[in-house]
Short mmCIF file of C-alpha atoms in Angstrom, two decimals:
data_model
loop_
_atom_site.label_atom_id
_atom_site.label_comp_id
_atom_site.label_asym_id
_atom_site.label_seq_id
_atom_site.Cartn_x
_atom_site.Cartn_y
_atom_site.Cartn_z
CA MET A 1 14.02 10.18 -8.02
CA THR A 2 16.00 8.16 -10.52
CA GLU A 3 15.17 8.00 -14.19
CA LEU A 4 12.86 5.22 -15.28
CA ARG A 5 14.36 2.91 -17.90
CA GLU A 6 12.17 1.45 -20.65
CA VAL A 7 14.29 -1.71 -20.80
CA ASP A 8 15.69 -3.48 -17.75
CA PRO A 9 19.42 -4.14 -18.24
CA ASP A 10 19.52 -6.84 -15.55
CA TRP A 11 16.23 -8.57 -16.42
CA ALA A 12 17.63 -12.06 -15.78
CA VAL A 13 18.33 -10.98 -12.19
CA THR A 14 15.42 -8.59 -11.69
CA ARG A 15 12.67 -10.94 -12.84
CA PRO A 16 13.20 -13.82 -10.38
CA ALA A 17 13.92 -11.34 -7.56
CA VAL A 18 10.65 -9.48 -8.16
CA LEU A 19 8.66 -12.71 -8.39
CA ARG A 20 10.22 -14.10 -5.23
CA ASP A 21 9.43 -10.94 -3.27
CA ALA A 22 5.89 -10.87 -4.70
CA LEU A 23 5.29 -14.39 -3.41
CA GLY A 24 6.82 -13.47 -0.05
CA VAL A 25 4.52 -10.45 0.31
CA GLY A 26 1.58 -12.64 -0.72
CA ILE A 27 2.36 -15.21 1.98
CA ALA A 28 2.84 -12.59 4.72
CA THR A 29 -0.37 -10.80 3.70
CA GLY A 30 -2.22 -14.09 3.28
CA ALA A 31 -1.46 -14.94 6.89
CA TYR A 32 -3.36 -11.79 7.74
CA GLY A 33 -6.22 -12.94 5.53
CA LEU A 34 -6.67 -15.90 7.89
CA SER A 35 -7.30 -13.52 10.73
CA PHE A 36 -9.59 -11.35 8.61
CA GLY A 37 -11.74 -14.39 7.83
CA ALA A 38 -11.85 -15.29 11.50
CA ILE A 39 -12.50 -11.78 12.82
CA SER A 40 -15.10 -10.99 10.18
CA THR A 41 -17.23 -14.05 10.91
CA ALA A 42 -16.79 -13.48 14.64
CA SER A 43 -18.06 -9.90 14.10
CA GLY A 44 -21.36 -11.16 12.77
CA LEU A 45 -20.79 -11.18 9.01
CA SER A 46 -21.70 -14.40 7.22
CA VAL A 47 -19.05 -16.52 5.50
CA LEU A 48 -20.47 -15.39 2.17
CA GLN A 49 -20.27 -11.69 3.11
CA THR A 50 -16.74 -12.19 4.43
CA CYS A 51 -15.62 -13.80 1.17
CA PHE A 52 -17.43 -11.13 -0.88
CA LEU A 53 -15.41 -8.43 0.90
CA SER A 54 -12.11 -10.17 0.14
CA LEU A 55 -13.07 -10.75 -3.50
CA VAL A 56 -14.66 -7.40 -4.38
CA LEU A 57 -13.49 -4.84 -1.82
CA PHE A 58 -10.00 -6.39 -1.57
CA SER A 59 -8.20 -3.84 0.60
CA GLY A 60 -7.10 -5.20 3.97
CA GLY A 61 -7.37 -2.00 6.01
CA SER A 62 -10.89 -1.25 4.76
CA GLN A 63 -12.04 -4.83 5.36
CA PHE A 64 -10.73 -4.93 8.93
CA ALA A 65 -12.32 -1.53 9.57
CA LEU A 66 -15.75 -2.66 8.41
CA ALA A 67 -15.60 -5.85 10.46
CA GLY A 68 -14.23 -3.89 13.44
CA VAL A 69 -17.03 -1.31 13.43
CA VAL A 70 -19.73 -3.96 13.04
CA GLY A 71 -18.10 -6.23 15.65
CA GLY A 72 -17.95 -3.29 18.07
CA GLY A 73 -21.69 -2.81 17.75
CA GLY A 74 -21.59 0.05 15.22
CA ALA A 75 -24.06 0.48 12.36
CA PRO A 76 -23.04 -1.45 9.22
CA MET A 77 -23.20 1.76 7.13
CA THR A 78 -20.79 3.46 9.56
CA GLY A 79 -18.46 0.54 8.91
CA ALA A 80 -18.90 1.02 5.17
CA ALA A 81 -18.09 4.74 5.48
CA THR A 82 -14.89 3.99 7.42
CA ALA A 83 -13.94 1.39 4.82
CA LEU A 84 -14.44 3.93 2.02
CA LEU A 85 -12.40 6.55 3.83
CA LEU A 86 -9.54 4.08 4.18
CA GLY A 87 -9.95 3.16 0.52
CA VAL A 88 -9.35 6.71 -0.73
CA ARG A 89 -5.59 6.21 -0.64
CA ASN A 90 -5.90 3.52 -3.31
CA GLY A 91 -7.22 6.24 -5.62
CA PHE A 92 -4.05 8.26 -5.00
CA TYR A 93 -1.96 5.17 -5.74
CA GLY A 94 -3.80 4.86 -9.04
CA LEU A 95 -2.75 8.38 -10.02
CA ARG A 96 0.89 7.41 -9.70
CA LEU A 97 0.52 3.91 -11.14
CA SER A 98 -1.32 4.83 -14.33
CA GLY A 99 1.67 6.77 -15.69
CA LEU A 100 4.08 4.11 -14.52
CA LEU A 101 2.25 1.06 -15.87
CA ARG A 102 0.81 2.63 -19.06
CA LEU A 103 -2.18 0.27 -19.03
CA ARG A 104 -4.25 -0.51 -22.10
CA SER A 105 -7.92 0.36 -21.65
CA TRP A 106 -9.02 -3.30 -21.36
CA GLN A 107 -6.40 -3.90 -18.65
CA ARG A 108 -7.60 -1.02 -16.48
CA PRO A 109 -10.68 -2.65 -14.86
CA LEU A 110 -8.55 -5.71 -13.97
CA ALA A 111 -5.59 -3.68 -12.73
CA ALA A 112 -7.90 -1.49 -10.60
CA GLN A 113 -8.89 -4.47 -8.48
CA ILE A 114 -5.27 -5.04 -7.37
CA VAL A 115 -4.34 -1.39 -6.66
CA ILE A 116 -3.42 -1.82 -2.98
CA ASP A 117 -0.59 -0.83 -0.63
CA GLU A 118 1.52 -3.89 -1.37
CA SER A 119 1.35 -3.84 -5.20
CA THR A 120 1.97 -0.07 -5.23
CA ALA A 121 4.91 -0.25 -2.84
CA MET A 122 6.51 -3.07 -4.85
CA SER A 123 5.96 -1.24 -8.15
CA VAL A 124 6.90 2.41 -7.55
CA VAL A 125 10.41 1.62 -6.31
CA ARG A 126 11.58 -0.07 -9.52
CA THR A 127 14.08 1.56 -11.86
CA SER A 128 12.63 0.20 -15.12
CA ARG A 129 9.11 0.09 -16.53
CA PRO A 130 9.11 -3.69 -17.18
CA ALA A 131 10.15 -4.30 -13.56
CA ALA A 132 7.50 -1.88 -12.27
CA ARG A 133 4.83 -3.67 -14.32
CA LEU A 134 5.96 -7.14 -13.28
CA ALA A 135 6.11 -6.08 -9.63
CA PHE A 136 2.60 -4.60 -9.76
CA TRP A 137 0.92 -7.57 -11.45
CA SER A 138 2.81 -10.34 -9.67
CA THR A 139 2.38 -8.80 -6.22
CA GLY A 140 -1.26 -7.91 -6.84
CA ILE A 141 -2.16 -11.37 -8.10
CA SER A 142 -0.11 -13.17 -5.45
CA VAL A 143 -1.76 -11.17 -2.64
CA PHE A 144 -5.23 -11.49 -4.24
CA VAL A 145 -5.06 -15.28 -4.54
CA LEU A 146 -3.53 -15.94 -1.13
CA TRP A 147 -5.67 -13.33 0.66
CA ASN A 148 -8.88 -14.87 -0.70
CA LEU A 149 -7.75 -18.43 -0.03
CA ALA A 150 -6.81 -17.47 3.52
CA THR A 151 -10.12 -15.63 4.05
CA VAL A 152 -12.10 -18.78 3.30
CA ILE A 153 -9.94 -20.90 5.60
CA GLY A 154 -10.06 -18.27 8.35
CA ALA A 155 -13.82 -17.87 8.07
CA PHE A 156 -14.34 -21.59 8.65
CA ALA A 157 -11.53 -22.18 11.14
CA ALA A 158 -12.28 -19.04 13.12
CA ASP A 159 -11.21 -19.67 16.67
CA ALA A 160 -7.59 -20.71 16.35
CA LEU A 161 -6.62 -17.90 14.02
CA ARG A 162 -8.07 -14.78 15.52
CA ASP A 163 -4.75 -13.41 16.73
CA PRO A 164 -1.91 -13.32 14.16
CA ARG A 165 0.10 -11.20 16.59
CA VAL A 166 1.37 -14.35 18.27
CA LEU A 167 3.52 -14.88 15.17
CA GLY A 168 4.57 -11.22 15.10
CA LEU A 169 2.71 -10.79 11.82
CA ASP A 170 1.47 -7.34 12.80
CA ALA A 171 5.07 -6.17 12.31
CA ALA A 172 5.23 -7.60 8.77
CA ALA A 173 3.50 -4.80 6.87
CA PRO A 174 5.40 -1.86 8.41
CA ALA A 175 8.68 -3.75 7.93
CA ALA A 176 7.84 -4.57 4.31
CA PHE A 177 6.92 -0.97 3.47
CA LEU A 178 10.08 0.25 5.20
CA ALA A 179 12.28 -2.15 3.23
CA LEU A 180 10.63 -1.08 -0.02
CA MET A 181 10.69 2.65 0.63
CA SER A 182 14.21 2.95 2.03
CA PRO A 183 16.08 3.13 -1.32
CA ARG A 184 13.81 6.02 -2.32
CA LEU A 185 14.54 7.90 0.87
CA ARG A 186 18.15 8.69 0.01
CA SER A 187 17.43 12.05 -1.60
CA ARG A 188 16.42 15.04 0.46
CA GLU A 189 12.86 15.83 -0.58
CA PRO A 190 11.28 12.34 -0.23
CA ARG A 191 13.03 12.11 3.14
CA ILE A 192 11.48 15.32 4.39
CA VAL A 193 8.06 14.34 3.00
CA ALA A 194 8.30 10.92 4.68
CA ALA A 195 9.31 12.38 8.03
CA VAL A 196 6.60 15.07 8.01
CA ALA A 197 3.98 12.55 6.79
CA ALA A 198 4.81 10.17 9.66
CA VAL A 199 4.63 12.96 12.25
CA VAL A 200 1.37 14.37 10.85
CA ALA A 201 -0.22 10.90 10.77
CA LEU A 202 0.80 10.01 14.33
CA ALA A 203 -0.10 13.43 15.74
CA SER A 204 -3.58 13.30 14.21
CA VAL A 205 -4.45 9.71 15.24
CA PRO A 206 -6.08 10.72 18.55
CA LEU A 207 -7.89 13.68 16.98
CA VAL A 208 -9.60 12.43 13.82
CA PRO A 209 -11.55 9.31 12.72
CA THR A 210 -9.76 6.16 11.55
CA GLY A 211 -8.51 6.50 7.99
CA VAL A 212 -8.10 10.27 8.10
CA PRO A 213 -4.50 10.40 9.48
CA VAL A 214 -3.15 8.68 6.38
CA LEU A 215 -5.12 11.09 4.16
CA LEU A 216 -3.64 14.06 6.03
CA ALA A 217 -0.25 12.59 5.19
CA ALA A 218 -1.29 12.66 1.53
CA ALA A 219 -1.91 16.38 1.95
CA VAL A 220 1.75 16.70 2.99
CA ALA A 221 2.78 15.29 -0.39
CA VAL A 222 0.46 17.72 -2.17
CA VAL A 223 1.80 20.74 -0.25
CA PHE A 224 5.44 19.77 -0.79
CA GLY A 225 4.91 18.75 -4.40
CA PHE A 226 3.21 21.97 -5.42
CA GLY A 227 5.30 24.12 -3.10
CA SER A 228 8.74 22.97 -4.18
CA THR A 229 10.13 25.16 -6.94
CA ARG A 230 13.34 23.22 -7.29
CA ARG A 231 13.76 21.47 -10.61
CA GLU A 232 14.25 17.79 -10.06
CA PRO A 233 14.42 15.18 -12.78
CA ASP A 234 11.15 13.27 -12.69
CA ASP A 235 10.52 9.66 -13.52
CA GLU A 236 8.78 10.49 -16.76
CA PRO A 237 10.60 12.49 -19.42
CA LEU A 238 8.48 15.43 -20.50
CA ALA A 239 7.95 16.89 -23.93
CA PRO A 240 9.68 20.30 -24.15
CA GLU A 241 6.42 22.26 -24.37
CA GLU A 242 5.22 20.68 -21.11
CA VAL A 243 8.28 21.50 -19.06
CA ASN A 244 7.17 25.04 -18.35
CA ALA A 245 3.52 24.15 -17.82
CA MET B 1 -25.59 -6.13 6.49
CA TRP B 2 -25.55 -6.82 2.76
CA PRO B 3 -26.18 -3.20 1.67
CA ALA B 4 -23.15 -2.04 3.72
CA VAL B 5 -20.98 -4.84 2.34
CA ILE B 6 -21.96 -4.02 -1.24
CA VAL B 7 -21.65 -0.21 -0.87
CA ALA B 8 -18.19 -0.54 0.70
CA SER B 9 -17.01 -3.10 -1.85
CA LEU B 10 -18.20 -1.35 -5.00
CA GLY B 11 -17.19 2.06 -3.63
CA CYS B 12 -13.65 0.91 -2.90
CA TYR B 13 -13.36 -0.66 -6.36
CA LEU B 14 -14.60 2.51 -8.06
CA ILE B 15 -12.08 4.63 -6.11
CA LYS B 16 -9.27 2.40 -7.40
CA LEU B 17 -10.60 2.55 -10.95
CA ALA B 18 -11.04 6.34 -10.79
CA GLY B 19 -7.39 6.80 -9.76
CA LEU B 20 -6.16 4.73 -12.69
CA SER B 21 -8.55 6.48 -15.11
CA VAL B 22 -7.51 10.10 -14.59
CA PRO B 23 -6.44 11.31 -18.05
CA GLN B 24 -2.68 11.33 -18.54
CA LYS B 25 -2.98 14.90 -19.85
CA TRP B 26 -3.85 16.09 -16.34
CA LEU B 27 -0.78 14.32 -15.00
CA ALA B 28 1.55 15.71 -17.67
CA ASN B 29 1.96 18.93 -15.71
CA ARG B 30 5.33 18.78 -13.98
CA ARG B 31 3.98 19.83 -10.60
CA VAL B 32 1.07 17.38 -10.69
CA MET B 33 3.46 14.59 -11.61
CA HIS B 34 5.78 15.63 -8.82
CA VAL B 35 2.87 15.36 -6.37
CA ALA B 36 1.86 11.97 -7.81
CA ASN B 37 5.45 10.77 -7.24
CA LEU B 38 5.47 11.94 -3.65
CA LEU B 39 2.02 10.53 -2.76
CA PRO B 40 3.09 6.88 -2.32
CA VAL B 41 6.07 8.04 -0.20
CA ALA B 42 3.80 10.04 2.12
CA LEU B 43 1.02 7.44 2.27
CA LEU B 44 3.27 4.44 2.86
CA THR B 45 5.34 6.23 5.51
CA ALA B 46 2.14 7.27 7.27
CA LEU B 47 1.02 3.63 7.14
CA ILE B 48 4.34 2.44 8.59
CA ALA B 49 3.97 4.92 11.45
CA THR B 50 0.31 4.22 12.19
CA GLN B 51 0.58 0.43 11.83
CA ALA B 52 3.64 0.29 14.10
CA PHE B 53 2.80 2.87 16.75
CA THR B 54 -0.96 3.12 17.16
CA SER B 55 -3.76 0.97 18.47
CA GLY B 56 -7.24 2.17 17.62
CA ARG B 57 -7.03 5.90 18.24
CA HIS B 58 -4.16 5.90 20.75
CA LEU B 59 -0.42 5.96 20.28
CA GLN B 60 1.06 2.74 21.59
CA ILE B 61 4.60 1.44 21.76
CA ASP B 62 4.71 -2.36 21.94
CA ALA B 63 6.35 -5.39 20.33
CA ARG B 64 5.63 -3.98 16.86
CA ALA B 65 8.06 -1.12 17.56
CA ALA B 66 10.78 -3.67 18.38
CA GLY B 67 9.97 -5.47 15.12
CA LEU B 68 10.22 -2.23 13.17
CA LEU B 69 13.51 -1.36 14.86
CA ALA B 70 14.86 -4.77 13.83
CA ALA B 71 13.72 -3.99 10.27
CA VAL B 72 15.50 -0.61 10.31
CA ILE B 73 18.73 -2.30 11.41
CA ALA B 74 18.32 -5.06 8.80
CA VAL B 75 17.75 -2.46 6.07
CA ARG B 76 20.88 -0.58 7.23
CA PHE B 77 22.85 -3.80 6.71
CA LYS B 78 21.25 -4.20 3.28
CA ALA B 79 19.50 -7.45 4.19
CA PRO B 80 17.27 -8.95 1.44
CA PHE B 81 13.59 -7.96 1.51
CA LEU B 82 12.23 -11.24 2.88
CA VAL B 83 14.89 -11.32 5.61
CA VAL B 84 13.84 -7.82 6.73
CA VAL B 85 10.18 -8.86 6.96
CA GLY B 86 10.93 -12.25 8.59
CA LEU B 87 13.24 -10.69 11.15
CA ALA B 88 10.65 -8.04 12.07
CA CYS B 89 8.03 -10.77 12.68
CA LEU B 90 10.44 -12.88 14.69
CA VAL B 91 11.55 -10.00 16.92
CA ALA B 92 7.96 -8.82 17.47
CA ALA B 93 6.85 -12.36 18.37
CA VAL B 94 9.77 -12.94 20.76
CA VAL B 95 9.34 -9.54 22.48
CA ARG B 96 5.61 -10.19 22.88
CA LEU B 97 6.30 -13.63 24.31
CA ALA B 98 8.83 -12.19 26.76
CA ALA B 99 6.61 -9.29 27.85
#
């Protein structure tokens, strides 16, 4: 991984590029929010419950899972458990983001709400701390606003919007994550981790409950991270006494 | 329904907050930091794979795979981010329409 700069040398270029991409991700994700609003109300949740999920839970995968379980006739608490399982990855994102963003204590409860796939993916690939921060906040806020707006519209306009696949929008998230991750996949170790994580996730899909495959992929990162003895320059410079810890 | 909605919502928020609140001292260890760096790579790649190639609990190759392939090619040609995403949607929609 490349070294993280404290000052961005190309800020005049970086800033508008980050903001533009943040808005783009917000629009693509927002389109999915329309279908969440529609599917959730069709699954038997009220408009108020649907909007509560988008405001407070705010994690697309978990929200769709809850609505899906309930809509399929499952117990609401089973849906909640699946949603929580899918939400665990956001905790792992937080581990990485807290060192990267260096949040003040009053910022933490606000930042926590927007720790999601999109804001993490946009943030961790930056080469400077200001860019990482801007990418996190702008993407998080852009997705939050548009996702919630779209949820309300979708909840009321249910029928027309139930299937975003007609517009190919189900390919948007994988493509976005791929575009964001690819610069980081040039060095050997992240490449191996990515490949093994993908294989582990796909191989386990038929065997374990929804949400678990992605967590098994997290275990791949843990095994490789602890197992690798090679010295690689990390993003954060370490104090000398910590290097041998 | 409300208890499930509230448990899931507050639980998911607290998970996010807990991740951000782990003391930096714990993360100062080189190996722990190395793991924290690799976690988003593993999680996001697993998401790419599962979102593109599964449906429920089965593996499934459909228009999404074509969209992802278009994205891989666009990334190879260093296309801007929004072009990669737009192209993936377009290809997936066209393939689905044709199928």
